[in-house]
Amino acid sequence: MIMWKEQLPAVGYLEGIFVKAEYRHKGYAKELLSACEKWAKQQGCTEFASDCELENDTSFHFHRAMDFKEANRIICFTKRL
């Protein structure tokens, strides 16, 4: 019997990254991402994922420059309990 967990690849996930404007374009975000990817590999992850808001062009271009491929676009929902 195959367990559900065994069917899914281990995926590292970058929840968020932010570099103040005056420190951008100096390679800091790239270094941080590289450290995250290295950690994810050490944890056995075979994929790495991230996201950004649809209107966040800066983040979108950063992800593309770091070789991320757009997988899909979603609408997120929340509700109070």
Short mmCIF file of N, CA and C in Angstrom, two decimals:
data_model
loop_
_atom_site.label_atom_id
_atom_site.label_comp_id
_atom_site.label_asym_id
_atom_site.label_seq_id
_atom_site.Cartn_x
_atom_site.Cartn_y
_atom_site.Cartn_z
N MET A 1 0.83 -1.17 0.00
CA MET A 1 0.00 0.00 0.00
C MET A 1 0.89 1.24 0.00
N ILE A 2 0.59 2.19 -0.88
CA ILE A 2 1.35 3.44 -0.96
C ILE A 2 0.67 4.48 -0.10
N MET A 3 1.45 5.11 0.74
CA MET A 3 0.92 6.16 1.60
C MET A 3 0.87 7.47 0.83
N TRP A 4 -0.08 8.32 1.16
CA TRP A 4 -0.24 9.62 0.48
C TRP A 4 1.05 10.43 0.53
N LYS A 5 1.70 10.48 1.68
CA LYS A 5 2.94 11.25 1.83
C LYS A 5 4.01 10.79 0.85
N GLU A 6 4.06 9.51 0.59
CA GLU A 6 5.08 8.98 -0.31
C GLU A 6 4.81 9.36 -1.76
N GLN A 7 3.61 9.72 -2.10
CA GLN A 7 3.27 10.06 -3.47
C GLN A 7 3.67 11.49 -3.83
N LEU A 8 3.83 12.33 -2.85
CA LEU A 8 4.12 13.73 -3.10
C LEU A 8 5.61 14.01 -2.97
N PRO A 9 6.17 14.83 -3.87
CA PRO A 9 7.58 15.20 -3.71
C PRO A 9 7.73 16.17 -2.54
N ALA A 10 8.87 16.12 -1.89
CA ALA A 10 9.16 17.07 -0.82
C ALA A 10 9.47 18.41 -1.48
N VAL A 11 8.76 19.45 -1.06
CA VAL A 11 8.91 20.77 -1.68
C VAL A 11 9.30 21.80 -0.63
N GLY A 12 10.42 22.48 -0.87
CA GLY A 12 10.79 23.62 -0.04
C GLY A 12 9.96 24.81 -0.50
N TYR A 13 9.69 25.75 0.39
CA TYR A 13 8.82 26.86 0.03
C TYR A 13 9.33 28.17 0.60
N LEU A 14 9.50 29.14 -0.26
CA LEU A 14 9.89 30.48 0.15
C LEU A 14 8.62 31.27 0.40
N GLU A 15 8.31 31.49 1.67
CA GLU A 15 7.06 32.18 2.03
C GLU A 15 7.12 33.66 1.72
N GLY A 16 8.27 34.26 1.87
CA GLY A 16 8.39 35.68 1.57
C GLY A 16 9.84 36.11 1.62
N ILE A 17 10.16 37.14 0.85
CA ILE A 17 11.51 37.70 0.86
C ILE A 17 11.35 39.19 0.58
N PHE A 18 12.09 40.00 1.34
CA PHE A 18 12.02 41.44 1.15
C PHE A 18 13.38 42.04 1.43
N VAL A 19 13.82 42.90 0.54
CA VAL A 19 15.06 43.64 0.71
C VAL A 19 14.72 45.11 0.55
N LYS A 20 15.12 45.93 1.51
CA LYS A 20 14.86 47.37 1.42
C LYS A 20 15.41 47.92 0.11
N ALA A 21 14.72 48.92 -0.41
CA ALA A 21 15.06 49.48 -1.72
C ALA A 21 16.53 49.86 -1.84
N GLU A 22 17.09 50.46 -0.80
CA GLU A 22 18.47 50.93 -0.88
C GLU A 22 19.50 49.80 -0.90
N TYR A 23 19.07 48.57 -0.62
CA TYR A 23 19.98 47.42 -0.63
C TYR A 23 19.72 46.47 -1.80
N ARG A 24 18.77 46.82 -2.65
CA ARG A 24 18.46 45.95 -3.79
C ARG A 24 19.53 46.04 -4.87
N HIS A 25 19.54 45.03 -5.72
CA HIS A 25 20.48 44.93 -6.86
C HIS A 25 21.92 44.78 -6.39
N LYS A 26 22.10 44.20 -5.21
CA LYS A 26 23.44 43.94 -4.68
C LYS A 26 23.65 42.44 -4.45
N GLY A 27 22.65 41.63 -4.80
CA GLY A 27 22.79 40.19 -4.69
C GLY A 27 22.33 39.60 -3.37
N TYR A 28 21.80 40.42 -2.45
CA TYR A 28 21.39 39.90 -1.14
C TYR A 28 20.23 38.90 -1.24
N ALA A 29 19.21 39.25 -2.02
CA ALA A 29 18.07 38.34 -2.16
C ALA A 29 18.49 37.03 -2.80
N LYS A 30 19.38 37.12 -3.78
CA LYS A 30 19.88 35.92 -4.44
C LYS A 30 20.63 35.04 -3.45
N GLU A 31 21.43 35.64 -2.58
CA GLU A 31 22.16 34.88 -1.55
C GLU A 31 21.20 34.22 -0.57
N LEU A 32 20.18 34.97 -0.14
CA LEU A 32 19.19 34.41 0.78
C LEU A 32 18.46 33.23 0.15
N LEU A 33 18.05 33.39 -1.11
CA LEU A 33 17.37 32.32 -1.81
C LEU A 33 18.27 31.10 -1.94
N SER A 34 19.52 31.32 -2.27
CA SER A 34 20.47 30.21 -2.40
C SER A 34 20.60 29.44 -1.09
N ALA A 35 20.65 30.16 0.03
CA ALA A 35 20.74 29.49 1.34
C ALA A 35 19.47 28.69 1.62
N CYS A 36 18.32 29.24 1.25
CA CYS A 36 17.05 28.52 1.44
C CYS A 36 17.01 27.25 0.60
N GLU A 37 17.44 27.36 -0.64
CA GLU A 37 17.45 26.19 -1.53
C GLU A 37 18.40 25.11 -1.01
N LYS A 38 19.56 25.53 -0.52
CA LYS A 38 20.54 24.59 0.03
C LYS A 38 19.94 23.86 1.23
N TRP A 39 19.29 24.63 2.13
CA TRP A 39 18.64 24.02 3.30
C TRP A 39 17.57 23.02 2.85
N ALA A 40 16.75 23.40 1.88
CA ALA A 40 15.68 22.52 1.41
C ALA A 40 16.25 21.22 0.86
N LYS A 41 17.33 21.30 0.10
CA LYS A 41 17.98 20.08 -0.43
C LYS A 41 18.46 19.20 0.71
N GLN A 42 19.03 19.82 1.75
CA GLN A 42 19.51 19.05 2.91
C GLN A 42 18.36 18.35 3.64
N GLN A 43 17.16 18.89 3.51
CA GLN A 43 15.98 18.29 4.13
C GLN A 43 15.34 17.22 3.24
N GLY A 44 15.90 17.00 2.06
CA GLY A 44 15.38 15.99 1.16
C GLY A 44 14.38 16.51 0.13
N CYS A 45 14.25 17.82 0.03
CA CYS A 45 13.31 18.38 -0.95
C CYS A 45 13.86 18.22 -2.36
N THR A 46 12.96 17.92 -3.28
CA THR A 46 13.35 17.76 -4.68
C THR A 46 12.79 18.89 -5.55
N GLU A 47 11.98 19.74 -4.94
CA GLU A 47 11.44 20.92 -5.63
C GLU A 47 11.47 22.10 -4.68
N PHE A 48 11.41 23.30 -5.25
CA PHE A 48 11.36 24.51 -4.45
C PHE A 48 10.31 25.41 -5.06
N ALA A 49 9.46 26.02 -4.23
CA ALA A 49 8.36 26.84 -4.73
C ALA A 49 8.31 28.17 -3.99
N SER A 50 7.56 29.09 -4.53
CA SER A 50 7.35 30.40 -3.93
C SER A 50 6.10 31.01 -4.54
N ASP A 51 5.76 32.20 -4.12
CA ASP A 51 4.64 32.91 -4.74
C ASP A 51 4.84 34.40 -4.60
N CYS A 52 4.01 35.17 -5.28
CA CYS A 52 3.99 36.61 -5.10
C CYS A 52 2.60 37.12 -5.50
N GLU A 53 2.27 38.29 -5.01
CA GLU A 53 1.00 38.91 -5.36
C GLU A 53 1.01 39.23 -6.86
N LEU A 54 -0.15 39.16 -7.49
CA LEU A 54 -0.25 39.41 -8.93
C LEU A 54 0.26 40.79 -9.32
N GLU A 55 0.09 41.79 -8.45
CA GLU A 55 0.48 43.16 -8.77
C GLU A 55 1.93 43.47 -8.40
N ASN A 56 2.64 42.54 -7.77
CA ASN A 56 4.00 42.80 -7.30
C ASN A 56 5.00 42.50 -8.40
N ASP A 57 5.18 43.47 -9.28
CA ASP A 57 6.08 43.30 -10.42
C ASP A 57 7.52 43.07 -10.00
N THR A 58 7.96 43.73 -8.93
CA THR A 58 9.33 43.56 -8.46
C THR A 58 9.58 42.10 -8.07
N SER A 59 8.67 41.53 -7.30
CA SER A 59 8.80 40.14 -6.89
C SER A 59 8.70 39.20 -8.08
N PHE A 60 7.76 39.49 -8.98
CA PHE A 60 7.60 38.65 -10.17
C PHE A 60 8.90 38.59 -10.96
N HIS A 61 9.50 39.75 -11.21
CA HIS A 61 10.74 39.79 -12.00
C HIS A 61 11.91 39.13 -11.26
N PHE A 62 11.94 39.27 -9.94
CA PHE A 62 12.97 38.59 -9.16
C PHE A 62 12.85 37.08 -9.32
N HIS A 63 11.64 36.56 -9.15
CA HIS A 63 11.43 35.12 -9.27
C HIS A 63 11.82 34.62 -10.66
N ARG A 64 11.45 35.34 -11.69
CA ARG A 64 11.81 34.94 -13.05
C ARG A 64 13.33 34.96 -13.23
N ALA A 65 13.98 35.98 -12.69
CA ALA A 65 15.44 36.08 -12.80
C ALA A 65 16.14 34.95 -12.05
N MET A 66 15.47 34.38 -11.04
CA MET A 66 16.04 33.28 -10.26
C MET A 66 15.62 31.92 -10.80
N ASP A 67 15.14 31.90 -12.03
CA ASP A 67 14.78 30.66 -12.75
C ASP A 67 13.51 29.98 -12.25
N PHE A 68 12.66 30.68 -11.50
CA PHE A 68 11.36 30.12 -11.17
C PHE A 68 10.51 30.16 -12.43
N LYS A 69 9.68 29.16 -12.61
CA LYS A 69 8.73 29.09 -13.72
C LYS A 69 7.33 29.27 -13.15
N GLU A 70 6.53 30.08 -13.81
CA GLU A 70 5.17 30.29 -13.33
C GLU A 70 4.37 29.00 -13.49
N ALA A 71 3.77 28.55 -12.40
CA ALA A 71 3.01 27.30 -12.40
C ALA A 71 1.53 27.55 -12.62
N ASN A 72 0.99 28.59 -11.98
CA ASN A 72 -0.42 28.92 -12.14
C ASN A 72 -0.69 30.25 -11.45
N ARG A 73 -1.91 30.73 -11.58
CA ARG A 73 -2.35 31.93 -10.88
C ARG A 73 -3.59 31.55 -10.09
N ILE A 74 -3.66 32.05 -8.86
CA ILE A 74 -4.77 31.67 -7.99
C ILE A 74 -5.39 32.89 -7.33
N ILE A 75 -6.56 32.70 -6.82
CA ILE A 75 -7.21 33.68 -5.95
C ILE A 75 -7.28 33.03 -4.58
N CYS A 76 -6.80 33.72 -3.57
CA CYS A 76 -6.81 33.20 -2.20
C CYS A 76 -8.04 33.75 -1.48
N PHE A 77 -8.65 32.94 -0.66
CA PHE A 77 -9.83 33.30 0.10
C PHE A 77 -9.55 33.14 1.59
N THR A 78 -10.20 33.98 2.39
CA THR A 78 -10.19 33.81 3.84
C THR A 78 -11.58 34.10 4.35
N LYS A 79 -11.86 33.60 5.53
CA LYS A 79 -13.09 33.99 6.21
C LYS A 79 -12.87 33.91 7.69
N ARG A 80 -13.58 34.74 8.41
CA ARG A 80 -13.47 34.75 9.87
C ARG A 80 -14.29 33.59 10.43
N LEU A 81 -13.78 33.02 11.47
CA LEU A 81 -14.48 31.91 12.13
C LEU A 81 -15.14 32.39 13.41
#
